Coordinates of C-alpha atoms in Angstrom, one line a residue:
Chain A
X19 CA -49.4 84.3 -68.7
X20 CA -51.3 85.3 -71.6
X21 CA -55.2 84.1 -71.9
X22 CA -56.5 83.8 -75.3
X23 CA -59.8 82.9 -76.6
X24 CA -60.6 82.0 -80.7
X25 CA -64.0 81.3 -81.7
X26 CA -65.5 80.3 -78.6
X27 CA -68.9 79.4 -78.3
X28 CA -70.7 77.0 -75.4
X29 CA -73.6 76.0 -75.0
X30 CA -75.2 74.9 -71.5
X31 CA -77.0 71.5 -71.3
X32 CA -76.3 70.4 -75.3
X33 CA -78.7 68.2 -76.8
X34 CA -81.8 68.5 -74.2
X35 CA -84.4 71.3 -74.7
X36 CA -83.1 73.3 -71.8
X37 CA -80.4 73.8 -74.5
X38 CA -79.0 78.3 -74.0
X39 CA -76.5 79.4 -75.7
X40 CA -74.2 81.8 -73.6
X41 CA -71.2 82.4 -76.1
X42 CA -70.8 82.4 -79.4
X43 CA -67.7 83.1 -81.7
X44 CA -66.3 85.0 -78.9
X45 CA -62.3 86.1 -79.4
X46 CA -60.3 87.8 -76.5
X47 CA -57.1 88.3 -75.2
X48 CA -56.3 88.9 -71.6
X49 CA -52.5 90.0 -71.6
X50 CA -49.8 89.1 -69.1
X51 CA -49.4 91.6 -66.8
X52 CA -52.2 93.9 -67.3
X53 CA -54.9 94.8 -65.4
X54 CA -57.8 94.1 -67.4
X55 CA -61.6 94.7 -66.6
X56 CA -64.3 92.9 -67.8
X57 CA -67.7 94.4 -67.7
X58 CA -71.6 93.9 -69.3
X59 CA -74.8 93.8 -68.0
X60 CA -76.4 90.9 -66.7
X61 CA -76.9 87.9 -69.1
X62 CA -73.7 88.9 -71.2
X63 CA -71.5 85.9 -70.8
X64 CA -69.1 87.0 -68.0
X65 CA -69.9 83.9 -66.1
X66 CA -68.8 81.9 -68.3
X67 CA -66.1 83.3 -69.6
X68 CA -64.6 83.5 -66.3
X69 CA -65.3 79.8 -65.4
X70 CA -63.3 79.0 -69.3
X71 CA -60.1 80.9 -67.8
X72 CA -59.4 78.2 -66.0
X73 CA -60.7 75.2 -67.3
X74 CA -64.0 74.8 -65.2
X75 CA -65.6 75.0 -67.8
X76 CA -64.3 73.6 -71.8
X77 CA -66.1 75.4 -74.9
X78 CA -67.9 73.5 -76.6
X79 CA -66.8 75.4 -79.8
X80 CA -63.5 76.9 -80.8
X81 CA -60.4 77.2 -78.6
X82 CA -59.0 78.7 -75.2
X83 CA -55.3 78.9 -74.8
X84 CA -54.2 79.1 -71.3
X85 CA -50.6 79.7 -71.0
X86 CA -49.1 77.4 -73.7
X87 CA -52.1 74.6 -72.7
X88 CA -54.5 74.6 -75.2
X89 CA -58.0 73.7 -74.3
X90 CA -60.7 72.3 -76.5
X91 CA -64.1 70.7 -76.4
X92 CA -62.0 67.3 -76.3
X93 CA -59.8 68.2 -74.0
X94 CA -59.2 65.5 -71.0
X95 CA -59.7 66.7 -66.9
X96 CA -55.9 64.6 -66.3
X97 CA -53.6 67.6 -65.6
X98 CA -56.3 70.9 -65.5
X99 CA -54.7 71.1 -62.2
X100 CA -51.9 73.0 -62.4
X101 CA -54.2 75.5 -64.7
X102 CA -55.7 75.8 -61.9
X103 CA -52.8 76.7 -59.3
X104 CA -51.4 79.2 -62.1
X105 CA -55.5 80.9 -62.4
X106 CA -56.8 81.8 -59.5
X107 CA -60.5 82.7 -59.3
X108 CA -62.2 84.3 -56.3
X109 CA -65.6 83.6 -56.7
X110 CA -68.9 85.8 -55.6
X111 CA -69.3 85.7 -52.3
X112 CA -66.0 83.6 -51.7
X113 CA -67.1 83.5 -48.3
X114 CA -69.6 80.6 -48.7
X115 CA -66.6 78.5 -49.9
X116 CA -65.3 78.5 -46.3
X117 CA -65.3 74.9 -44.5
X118 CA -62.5 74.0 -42.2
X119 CA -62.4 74.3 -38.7
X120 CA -59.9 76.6 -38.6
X121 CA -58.7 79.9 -40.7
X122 CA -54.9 78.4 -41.1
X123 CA -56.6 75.5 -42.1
X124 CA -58.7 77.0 -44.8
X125 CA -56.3 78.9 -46.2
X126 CA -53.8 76.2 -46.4
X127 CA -56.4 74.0 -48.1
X128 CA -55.4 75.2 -51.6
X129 CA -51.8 75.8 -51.8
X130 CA -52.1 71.4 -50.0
X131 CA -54.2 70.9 -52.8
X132 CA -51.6 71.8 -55.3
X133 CA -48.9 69.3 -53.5
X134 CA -47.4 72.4 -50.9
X135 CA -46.1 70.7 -47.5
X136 CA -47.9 71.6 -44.6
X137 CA -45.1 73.6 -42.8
X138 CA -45.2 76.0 -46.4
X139 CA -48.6 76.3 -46.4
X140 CA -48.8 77.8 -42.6
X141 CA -45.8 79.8 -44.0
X142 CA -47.7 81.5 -46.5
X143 CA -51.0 81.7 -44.6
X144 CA -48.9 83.5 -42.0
X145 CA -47.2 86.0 -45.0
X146 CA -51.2 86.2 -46.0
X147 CA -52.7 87.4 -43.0
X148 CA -51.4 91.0 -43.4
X149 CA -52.0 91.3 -47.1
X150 CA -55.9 91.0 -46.7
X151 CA -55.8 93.3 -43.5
X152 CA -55.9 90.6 -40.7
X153 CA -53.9 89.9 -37.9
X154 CA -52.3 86.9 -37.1
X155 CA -54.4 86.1 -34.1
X156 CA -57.1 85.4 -36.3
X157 CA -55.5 81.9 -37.9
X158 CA -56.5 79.9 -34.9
X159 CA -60.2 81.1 -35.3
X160 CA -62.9 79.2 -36.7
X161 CA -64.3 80.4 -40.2
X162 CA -67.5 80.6 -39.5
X163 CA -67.5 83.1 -36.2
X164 CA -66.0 86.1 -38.2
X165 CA -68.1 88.8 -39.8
X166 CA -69.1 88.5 -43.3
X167 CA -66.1 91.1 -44.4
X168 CA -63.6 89.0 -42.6
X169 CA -65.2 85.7 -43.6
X170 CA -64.1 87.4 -47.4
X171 CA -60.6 88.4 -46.6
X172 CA -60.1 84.8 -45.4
X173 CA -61.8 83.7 -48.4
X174 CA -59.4 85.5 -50.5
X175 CA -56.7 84.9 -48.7
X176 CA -56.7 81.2 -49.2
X177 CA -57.1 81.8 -53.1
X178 CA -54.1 83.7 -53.1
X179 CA -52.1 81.6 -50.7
X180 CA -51.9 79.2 -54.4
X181 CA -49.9 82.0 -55.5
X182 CA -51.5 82.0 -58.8
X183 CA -49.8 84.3 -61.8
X184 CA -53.6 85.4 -63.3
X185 CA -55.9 86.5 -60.4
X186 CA -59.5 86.7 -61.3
X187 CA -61.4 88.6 -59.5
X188 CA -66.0 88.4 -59.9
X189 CA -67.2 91.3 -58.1
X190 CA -64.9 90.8 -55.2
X191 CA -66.5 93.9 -53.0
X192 CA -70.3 93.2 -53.4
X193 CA -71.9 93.5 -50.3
X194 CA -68.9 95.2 -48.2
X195 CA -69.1 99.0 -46.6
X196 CA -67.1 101.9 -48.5
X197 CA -63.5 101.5 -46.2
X198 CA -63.9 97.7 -47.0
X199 CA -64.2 98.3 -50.6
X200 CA -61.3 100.5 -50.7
X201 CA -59.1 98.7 -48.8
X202 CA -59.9 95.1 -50.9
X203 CA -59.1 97.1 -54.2
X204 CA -56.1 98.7 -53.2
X205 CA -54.8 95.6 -52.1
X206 CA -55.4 94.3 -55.5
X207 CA -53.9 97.3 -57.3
X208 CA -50.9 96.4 -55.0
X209 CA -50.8 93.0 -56.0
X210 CA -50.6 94.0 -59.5
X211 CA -48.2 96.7 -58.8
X212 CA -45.7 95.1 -56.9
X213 CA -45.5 91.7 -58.0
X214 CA -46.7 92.3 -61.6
X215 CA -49.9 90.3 -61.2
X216 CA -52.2 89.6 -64.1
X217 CA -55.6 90.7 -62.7
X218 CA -59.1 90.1 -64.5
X219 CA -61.5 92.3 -62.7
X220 CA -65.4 91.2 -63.4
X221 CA -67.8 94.4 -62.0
X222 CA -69.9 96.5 -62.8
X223 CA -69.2 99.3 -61.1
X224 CA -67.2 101.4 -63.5
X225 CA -65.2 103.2 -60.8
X226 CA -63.2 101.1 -60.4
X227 CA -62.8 99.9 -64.4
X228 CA -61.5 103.3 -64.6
X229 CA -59.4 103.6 -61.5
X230 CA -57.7 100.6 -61.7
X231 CA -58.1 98.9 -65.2
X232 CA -55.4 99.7 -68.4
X233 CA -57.4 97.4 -70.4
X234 CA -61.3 96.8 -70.6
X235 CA -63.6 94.5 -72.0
X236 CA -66.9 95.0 -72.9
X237 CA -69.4 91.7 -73.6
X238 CA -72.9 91.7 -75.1
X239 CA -74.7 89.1 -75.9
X240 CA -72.2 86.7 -75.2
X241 CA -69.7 88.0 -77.7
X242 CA -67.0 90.6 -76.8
X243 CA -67.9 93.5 -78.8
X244 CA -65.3 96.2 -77.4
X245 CA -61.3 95.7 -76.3
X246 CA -59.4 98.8 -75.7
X247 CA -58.0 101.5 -72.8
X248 CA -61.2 102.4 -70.5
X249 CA -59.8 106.3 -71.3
X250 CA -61.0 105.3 -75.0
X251 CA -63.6 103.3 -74.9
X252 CA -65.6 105.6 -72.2
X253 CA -65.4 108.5 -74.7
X254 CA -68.6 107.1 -76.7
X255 CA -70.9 107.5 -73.2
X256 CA -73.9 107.3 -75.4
X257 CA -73.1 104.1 -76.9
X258 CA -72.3 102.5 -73.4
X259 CA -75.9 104.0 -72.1
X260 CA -77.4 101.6 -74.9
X261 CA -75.7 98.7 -73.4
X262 CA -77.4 99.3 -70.3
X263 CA -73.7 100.0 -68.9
X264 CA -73.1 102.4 -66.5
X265 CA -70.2 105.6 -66.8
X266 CA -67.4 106.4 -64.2
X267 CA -68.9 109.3 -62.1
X268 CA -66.1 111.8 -63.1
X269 CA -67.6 111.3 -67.0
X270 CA -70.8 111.6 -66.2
X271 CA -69.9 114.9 -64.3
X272 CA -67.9 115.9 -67.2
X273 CA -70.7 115.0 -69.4
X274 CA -72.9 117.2 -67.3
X275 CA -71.0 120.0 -66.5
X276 CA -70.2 120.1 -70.9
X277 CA -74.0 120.0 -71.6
X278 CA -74.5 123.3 -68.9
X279 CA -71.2 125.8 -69.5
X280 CA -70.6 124.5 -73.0
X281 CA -67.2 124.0 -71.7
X282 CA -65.3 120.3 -73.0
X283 CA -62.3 119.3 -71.0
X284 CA -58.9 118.7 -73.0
X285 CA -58.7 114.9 -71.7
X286 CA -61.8 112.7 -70.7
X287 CA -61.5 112.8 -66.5
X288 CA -61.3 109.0 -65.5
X289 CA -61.0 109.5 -61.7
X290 CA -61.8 112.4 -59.3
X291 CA -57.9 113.3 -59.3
X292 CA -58.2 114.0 -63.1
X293 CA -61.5 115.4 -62.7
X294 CA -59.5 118.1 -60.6
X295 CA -56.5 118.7 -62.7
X296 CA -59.4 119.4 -66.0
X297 CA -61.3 121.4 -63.8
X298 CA -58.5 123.8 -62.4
X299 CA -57.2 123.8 -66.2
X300 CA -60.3 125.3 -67.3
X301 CA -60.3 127.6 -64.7
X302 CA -57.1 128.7 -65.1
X303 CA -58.0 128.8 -68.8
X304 CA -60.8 131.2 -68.3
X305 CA -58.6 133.9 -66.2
X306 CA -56.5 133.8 -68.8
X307 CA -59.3 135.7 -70.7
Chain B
X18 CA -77.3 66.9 -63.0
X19 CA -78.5 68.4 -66.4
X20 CA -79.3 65.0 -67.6
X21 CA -81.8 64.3 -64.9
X22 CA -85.5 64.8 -67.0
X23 CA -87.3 62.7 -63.9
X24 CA -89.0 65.9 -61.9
X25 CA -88.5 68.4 -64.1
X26 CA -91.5 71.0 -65.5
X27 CA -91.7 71.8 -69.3
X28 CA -93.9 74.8 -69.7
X29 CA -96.6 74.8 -71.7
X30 CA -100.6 75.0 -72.7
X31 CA -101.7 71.3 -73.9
X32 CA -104.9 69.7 -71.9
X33 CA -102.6 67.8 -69.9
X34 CA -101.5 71.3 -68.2
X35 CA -104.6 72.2 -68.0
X36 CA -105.8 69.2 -65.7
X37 CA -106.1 70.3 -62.3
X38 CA -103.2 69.2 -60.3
X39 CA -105.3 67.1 -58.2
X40 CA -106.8 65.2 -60.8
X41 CA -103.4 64.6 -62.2
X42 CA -101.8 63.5 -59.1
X43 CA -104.9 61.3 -57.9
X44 CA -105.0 60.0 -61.3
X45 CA -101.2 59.1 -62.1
X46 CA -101.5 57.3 -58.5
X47 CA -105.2 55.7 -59.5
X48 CA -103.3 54.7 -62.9
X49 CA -100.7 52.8 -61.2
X50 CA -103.2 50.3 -59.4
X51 CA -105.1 49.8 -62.5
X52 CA -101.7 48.5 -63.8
X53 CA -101.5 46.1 -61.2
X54 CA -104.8 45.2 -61.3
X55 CA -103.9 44.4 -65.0
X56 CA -102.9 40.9 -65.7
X57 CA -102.5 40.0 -69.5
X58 CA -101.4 41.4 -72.6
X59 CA -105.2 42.5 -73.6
X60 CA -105.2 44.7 -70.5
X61 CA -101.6 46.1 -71.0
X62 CA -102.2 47.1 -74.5
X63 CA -105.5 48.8 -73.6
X64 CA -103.4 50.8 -71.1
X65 CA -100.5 51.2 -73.1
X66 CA -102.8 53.0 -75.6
X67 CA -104.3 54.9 -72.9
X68 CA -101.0 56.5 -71.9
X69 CA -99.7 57.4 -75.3
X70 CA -103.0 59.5 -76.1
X71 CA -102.1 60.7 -72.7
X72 CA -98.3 61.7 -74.0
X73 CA -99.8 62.7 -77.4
X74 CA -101.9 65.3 -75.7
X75 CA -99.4 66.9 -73.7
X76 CA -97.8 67.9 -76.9
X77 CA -94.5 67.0 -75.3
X78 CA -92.2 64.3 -77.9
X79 CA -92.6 61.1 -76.7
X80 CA -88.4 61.3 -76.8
X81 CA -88.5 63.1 -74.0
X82 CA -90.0 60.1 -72.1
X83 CA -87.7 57.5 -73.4
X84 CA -85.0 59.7 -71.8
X85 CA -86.0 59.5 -68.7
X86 CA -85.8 56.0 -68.8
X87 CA -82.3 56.0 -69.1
X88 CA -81.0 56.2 -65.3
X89 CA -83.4 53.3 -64.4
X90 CA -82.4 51.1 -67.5
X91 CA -80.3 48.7 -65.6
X92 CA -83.0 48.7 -62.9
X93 CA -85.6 47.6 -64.9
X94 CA -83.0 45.0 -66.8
X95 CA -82.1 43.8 -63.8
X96 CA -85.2 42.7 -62.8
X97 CA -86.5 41.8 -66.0
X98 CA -84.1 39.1 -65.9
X99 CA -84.0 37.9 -62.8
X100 CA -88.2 37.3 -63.9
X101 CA -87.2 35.7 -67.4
X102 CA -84.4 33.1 -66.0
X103 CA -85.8 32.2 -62.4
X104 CA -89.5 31.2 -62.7
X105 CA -90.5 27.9 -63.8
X106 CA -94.0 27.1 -65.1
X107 CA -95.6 26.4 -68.4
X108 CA -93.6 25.0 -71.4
X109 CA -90.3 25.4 -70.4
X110 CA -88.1 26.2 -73.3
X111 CA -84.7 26.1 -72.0
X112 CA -83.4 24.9 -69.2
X113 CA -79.2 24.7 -67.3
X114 CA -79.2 24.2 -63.8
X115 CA -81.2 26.5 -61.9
X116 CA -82.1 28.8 -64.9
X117 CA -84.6 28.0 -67.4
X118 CA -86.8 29.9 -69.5
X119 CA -90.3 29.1 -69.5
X120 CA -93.3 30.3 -70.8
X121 CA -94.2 31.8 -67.7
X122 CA -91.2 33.5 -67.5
X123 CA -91.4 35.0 -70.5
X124 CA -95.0 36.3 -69.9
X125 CA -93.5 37.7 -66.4
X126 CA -90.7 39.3 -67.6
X127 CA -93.0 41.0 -70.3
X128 CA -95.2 42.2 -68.0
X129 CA -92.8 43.5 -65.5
X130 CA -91.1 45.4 -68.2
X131 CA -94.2 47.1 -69.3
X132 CA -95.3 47.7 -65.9
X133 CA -92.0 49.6 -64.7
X134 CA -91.9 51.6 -68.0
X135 CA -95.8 53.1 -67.8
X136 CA -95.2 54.0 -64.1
X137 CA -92.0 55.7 -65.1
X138 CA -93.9 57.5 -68.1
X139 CA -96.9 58.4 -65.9
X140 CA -95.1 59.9 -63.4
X141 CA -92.7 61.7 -65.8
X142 CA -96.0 63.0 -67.7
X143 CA -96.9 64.2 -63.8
X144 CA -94.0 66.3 -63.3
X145 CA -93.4 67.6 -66.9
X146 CA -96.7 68.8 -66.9
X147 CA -97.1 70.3 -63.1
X148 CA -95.9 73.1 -62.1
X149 CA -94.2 72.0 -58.2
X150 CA -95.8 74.5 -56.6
X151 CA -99.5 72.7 -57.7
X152 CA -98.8 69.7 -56.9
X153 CA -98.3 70.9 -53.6
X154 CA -101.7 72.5 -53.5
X155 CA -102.8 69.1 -55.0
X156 CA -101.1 67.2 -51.6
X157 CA -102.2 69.5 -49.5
X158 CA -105.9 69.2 -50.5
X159 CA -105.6 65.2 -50.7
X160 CA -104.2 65.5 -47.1
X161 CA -106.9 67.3 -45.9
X162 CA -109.4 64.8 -44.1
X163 CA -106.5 64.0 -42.5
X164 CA -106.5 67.1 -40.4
X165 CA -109.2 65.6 -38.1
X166 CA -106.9 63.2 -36.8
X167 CA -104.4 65.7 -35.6
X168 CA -101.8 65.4 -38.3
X169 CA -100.4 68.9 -38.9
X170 CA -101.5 68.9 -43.0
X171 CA -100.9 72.8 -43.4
X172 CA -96.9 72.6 -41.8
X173 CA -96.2 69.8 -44.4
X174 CA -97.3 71.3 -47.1
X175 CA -95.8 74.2 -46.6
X176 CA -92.7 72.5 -45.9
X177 CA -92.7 70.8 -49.1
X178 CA -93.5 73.9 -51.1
X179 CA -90.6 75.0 -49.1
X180 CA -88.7 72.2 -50.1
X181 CA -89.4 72.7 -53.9
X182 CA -88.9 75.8 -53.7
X183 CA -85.2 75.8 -53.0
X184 CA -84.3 72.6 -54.6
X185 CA -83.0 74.5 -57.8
X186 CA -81.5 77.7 -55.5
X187 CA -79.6 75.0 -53.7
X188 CA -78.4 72.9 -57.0
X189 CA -77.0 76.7 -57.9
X190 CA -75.4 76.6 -55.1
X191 CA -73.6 73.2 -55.2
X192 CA -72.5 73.9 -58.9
X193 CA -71.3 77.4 -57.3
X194 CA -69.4 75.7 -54.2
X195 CA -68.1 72.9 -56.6
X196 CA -66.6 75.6 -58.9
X197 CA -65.0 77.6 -56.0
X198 CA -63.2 74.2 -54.5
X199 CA -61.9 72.8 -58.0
X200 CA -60.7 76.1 -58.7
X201 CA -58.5 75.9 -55.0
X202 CA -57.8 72.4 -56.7
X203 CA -60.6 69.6 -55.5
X204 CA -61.0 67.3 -57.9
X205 CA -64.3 65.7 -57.6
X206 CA -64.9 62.0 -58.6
X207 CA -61.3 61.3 -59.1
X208 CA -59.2 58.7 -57.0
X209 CA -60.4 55.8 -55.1
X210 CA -63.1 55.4 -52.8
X211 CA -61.4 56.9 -49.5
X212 CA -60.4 60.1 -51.3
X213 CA -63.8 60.4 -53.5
X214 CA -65.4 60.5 -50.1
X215 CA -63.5 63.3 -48.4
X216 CA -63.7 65.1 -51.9
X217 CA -67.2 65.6 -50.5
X218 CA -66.4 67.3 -47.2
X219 CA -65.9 70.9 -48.8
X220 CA -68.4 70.9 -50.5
X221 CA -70.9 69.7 -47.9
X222 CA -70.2 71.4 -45.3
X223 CA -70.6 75.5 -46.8
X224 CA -73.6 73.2 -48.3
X225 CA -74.8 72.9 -44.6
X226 CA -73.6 76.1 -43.2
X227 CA -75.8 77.9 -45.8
X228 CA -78.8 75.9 -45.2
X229 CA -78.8 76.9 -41.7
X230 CA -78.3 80.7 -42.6
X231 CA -81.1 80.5 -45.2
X232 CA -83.4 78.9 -43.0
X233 CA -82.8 81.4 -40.2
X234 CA -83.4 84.6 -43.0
X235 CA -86.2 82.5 -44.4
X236 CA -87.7 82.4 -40.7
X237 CA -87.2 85.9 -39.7
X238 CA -88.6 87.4 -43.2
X239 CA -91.4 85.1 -42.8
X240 CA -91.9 86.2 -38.9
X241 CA -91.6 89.7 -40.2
X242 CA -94.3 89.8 -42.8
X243 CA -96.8 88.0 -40.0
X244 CA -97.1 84.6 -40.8
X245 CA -98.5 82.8 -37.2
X246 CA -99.0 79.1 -38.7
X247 CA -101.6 77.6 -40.7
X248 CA -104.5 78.6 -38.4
X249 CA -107.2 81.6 -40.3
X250 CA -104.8 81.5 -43.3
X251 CA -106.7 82.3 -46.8
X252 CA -105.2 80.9 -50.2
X253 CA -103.9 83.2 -52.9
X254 CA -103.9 80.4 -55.4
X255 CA -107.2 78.9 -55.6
X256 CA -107.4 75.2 -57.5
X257 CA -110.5 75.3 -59.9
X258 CA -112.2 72.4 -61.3
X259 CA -113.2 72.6 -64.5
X260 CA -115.1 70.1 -67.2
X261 CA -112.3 69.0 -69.0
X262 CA -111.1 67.6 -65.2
X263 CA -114.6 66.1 -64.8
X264 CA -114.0 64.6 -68.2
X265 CA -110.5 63.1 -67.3
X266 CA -112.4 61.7 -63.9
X267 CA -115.0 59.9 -66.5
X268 CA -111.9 58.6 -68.7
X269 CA -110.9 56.9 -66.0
X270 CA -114.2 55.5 -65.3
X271 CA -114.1 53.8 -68.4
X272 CA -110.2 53.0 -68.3
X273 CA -111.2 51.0 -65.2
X274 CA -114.4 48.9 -66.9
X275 CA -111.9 48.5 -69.4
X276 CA -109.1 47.2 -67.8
X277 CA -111.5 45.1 -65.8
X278 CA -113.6 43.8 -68.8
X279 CA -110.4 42.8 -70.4
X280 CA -108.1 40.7 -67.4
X281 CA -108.0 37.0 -67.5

């Protein structure tokens, strides 16, 4: 399901003096399918882009085409529902969203929401369980006497349990060890792997834009003012520096190691397995002399 | 929740911001006895002026006040009209059944009217002009003498600057929660009254949960950095008095003879 956005602008609290604009004129296009990161430093808009994808919020300027529903300033809240089964979001800390008394419970919640039967929604809660690296033991638990990284998976687990085509994703492994981190992305890169998941990944840690992401966004001032592969658009490292955005590590290694042997790789290094294969090449390279 | 203007601060560097809190809060509540000590039009007109060079000098448009009348408009017409059709007295100018206008009425419901829309613009002028966090200092001073007689003035206060503090990080948090359950598909203020209600439940319990969380942080970071009560505490911010807040005492002075010279 293809996300587009045409002009948008929106402004919070319209007409009072509190008035802030956070977007303005703002065109993008998240494709089905792809994997697609958005990134910017703090105050850029990715908020509220994220909460336009489906429908939370409507733009008070312009157009957002979710799908083939097209949403407007004008547009009614009568049927924004089943937006909202086909995008799911998990929030920041999706953990504070947890209420029920039980796990099952919670993460039956949504897909009950959205009209599933109750024996489907254990069903899938069940299928869940294993995808976000829990066991089955845990359904009968209440919420709230797991550990913050379980609290999450749980969390997560219920917004995929809607089964949503578009997942987005807002800094999904703040706050969680290294192995957690890891584990959380891989099981996204699955998702999107296997099942041909459209994933919108908001972070700021570029690692994982470059890992993961075959598309990138990059928002300033509330207006997009980059769309391309992360292989291309971390090239200009400079330029991204200006932005107050970070580089993958690998780049700024490469960056590095350029500036002190005077030696450029063939292919920017996105990842540490790249790094290696650039850095053997060269190696061999110089032998070779 | 944005429309809400009642309890709000608007920055800025008029006179009015300048008062010190305490003046500002004695005053607003001194303000509201004078208007019931009020009685006719003379009187109401005197204070009327009063509080627009009040409005004028905060440099804030008076706009902003009529706005915050909006949520109490049916209040206020409620009452206005329960004044204007149920008293009798005077020349009475219509009359069916048990309603009748009157002249007395008429001068009730006037002065009602007036009465509800100065305390709503004083107390509006109060909060647009004070930061929370002064007029706290301000009710913790007032409450003072009233340590002697064992009531625990320094826990309130700093349960109210407490309070304030966290009312905005907590609204964040509701739109936050809000966001998170209509995205799994809660539709908030939709259906009838049953399903409106249990609408609620997600979002009040995490609500609840993470008061309790923050308070325990909020009680162990306070314990760690030493606080031990109220007892051999100093103040970091120190209320001044100044002329200009002697000056607004003495405008009130003559605000009262006024008012006083001028009821019936």
């Amino acid at each position: 399901m293809d996300i587009t956005f045409e002009k948008v602008g929106y402004i919070y609290q319209k007409g009072t003096p509190f008035q802030n604009r956070a977007l303005h004129e703002m065109d993008l296009a998240i494709k089905d399918g792809h994997y697609t990161a958005l990134v910017g430093h703090t105050g850029s808009g990715k908020s509220t882009v994220l909460q336009h994808l489906n429908a939370l919020m409507k733009p008070t300027e312009g157009t957002v085409t979710i799908g083939d529903r097209v949403i407007t300033g004008t547009t009614e809240n009568k049927g924004l529902k089943e937006i909202r089964k086909k995008v799911g979001i998990v929030f920041q800390f999706p953990e504070a969203q947890l209420f029920e008394e039980t796990v099952e419970k919670d993460i039956c919640f949504g897909p009950m929401n959205f009209g599933v039967t109750e024996e489907d929604a254990q069903a899938i809660a069940k299928k869940m369980m294993p995808l976000v690296g829990l066991d089955e033991s845990f359904l009968s638990r209440s919420p709230f006497e797991l550990s913050g990284g379980q609290m999450r998976r749980v969390a997560i687990a219920g917004v995929l349990a809607m089964e949503p085509e578009v997942l987005v994703l807002d800094e999904p492994t703040a706050g969680l060890d290294p192995k957690g981190r890891r584990e959380m992305m891989q099981m996204f890169y699955q998702l999107h792997q296997e099942q041909g998941m459209t994933i919108v990944l908001v972070t700021h840690n570029m690692d994982d834009v470059a890992e993961y992401a075959d598309e990138m966004i990059i928002l300033e001032g509330g207006t997009v003012v980059k769309q391309g592969k992360p292989e291309a658009l971390f090239l200009d490292v400079e330029w991204l520096k200006k932005l107050q955005l970070d580089v993958p590590t690998s780049v700024a290694f490469a960056e590095l190691f350029t500036k002190r042997t005077g030696k450029s790789f063939a292919k920017m290094p996105l990842n540490e397995q790249q790094l290696v294969t650039e850095l053997v090449a060269l190696l061999e390279e110089g032998e070779g002399h | 929740m944005d429309k809400l203007i009642l309890g709000r601060y608007i920055p800025g560097d008029s006179i009015v911001h300048q008062l010190d809190p305490r003046v500002k809060l004695l005053g607003s509540i001194y303000f509201i006895f004078l208007l019931f000590f009020a009685n006719n039009w003379q009187s109401y007109l005197f204070l009327a002026v009063f509080i627009l060079v009040a409005i004028k000098l905060s440099k804030i448009s008076l706009g902003f006040f009529l706005r915050g009348l909006k949520p109490l408009l049916w209040l206020i017409i409620f009452t206005v009209s329960l004044q204007l059709l149920f008293s009798r007295g005077g020349e009475i100018y219509f009359s069916f059944g048990p309603i009748a206008i009157s002249q007395f009425g008429l001068i009730n419901a006037a002065l009602i009217f007036c009465r509800f829309v100065f305390i709503i613009f004083m107390s509006t002028l109060l909060t647009l002009t004070t930061i929370p966090l002064e007029l706290t200092d301000a009710i913790e001073f007032i409450l003072s003498p009233f340590k002697y007689v064992k009531l625990p003035v320094h826990e309130i206060a700093l349960m109210i600057s407490i309070a304030l503090r966290f009312v905005p990080t907590l609204m964040d948090e509701t739109t936050k929660i809000m966001n998170a359950q209509r995205a799994r598909g809660v539709e908030f203020g939709e259906g009838n009254l049953f399903q409106q209600m249990k609408s609620i439940i997600p979002l009040l319990i995490p609500l609840f949960v993470s008061s309790f969380n923050r308070a325990e942080e909020l009680a162990t970071a306070m314990e760690a950095r030493g606080y031990r009560g109220g007892e051999g505490r100093t103040k970091y911010r120190v209320l001044n008095w100044e002329v200009t807040d002697t000056m607004a005492v003495i405008v009130f002075a003559f605000v009262t003879v006024g008012v006083i010279l001028l009821r019936g």
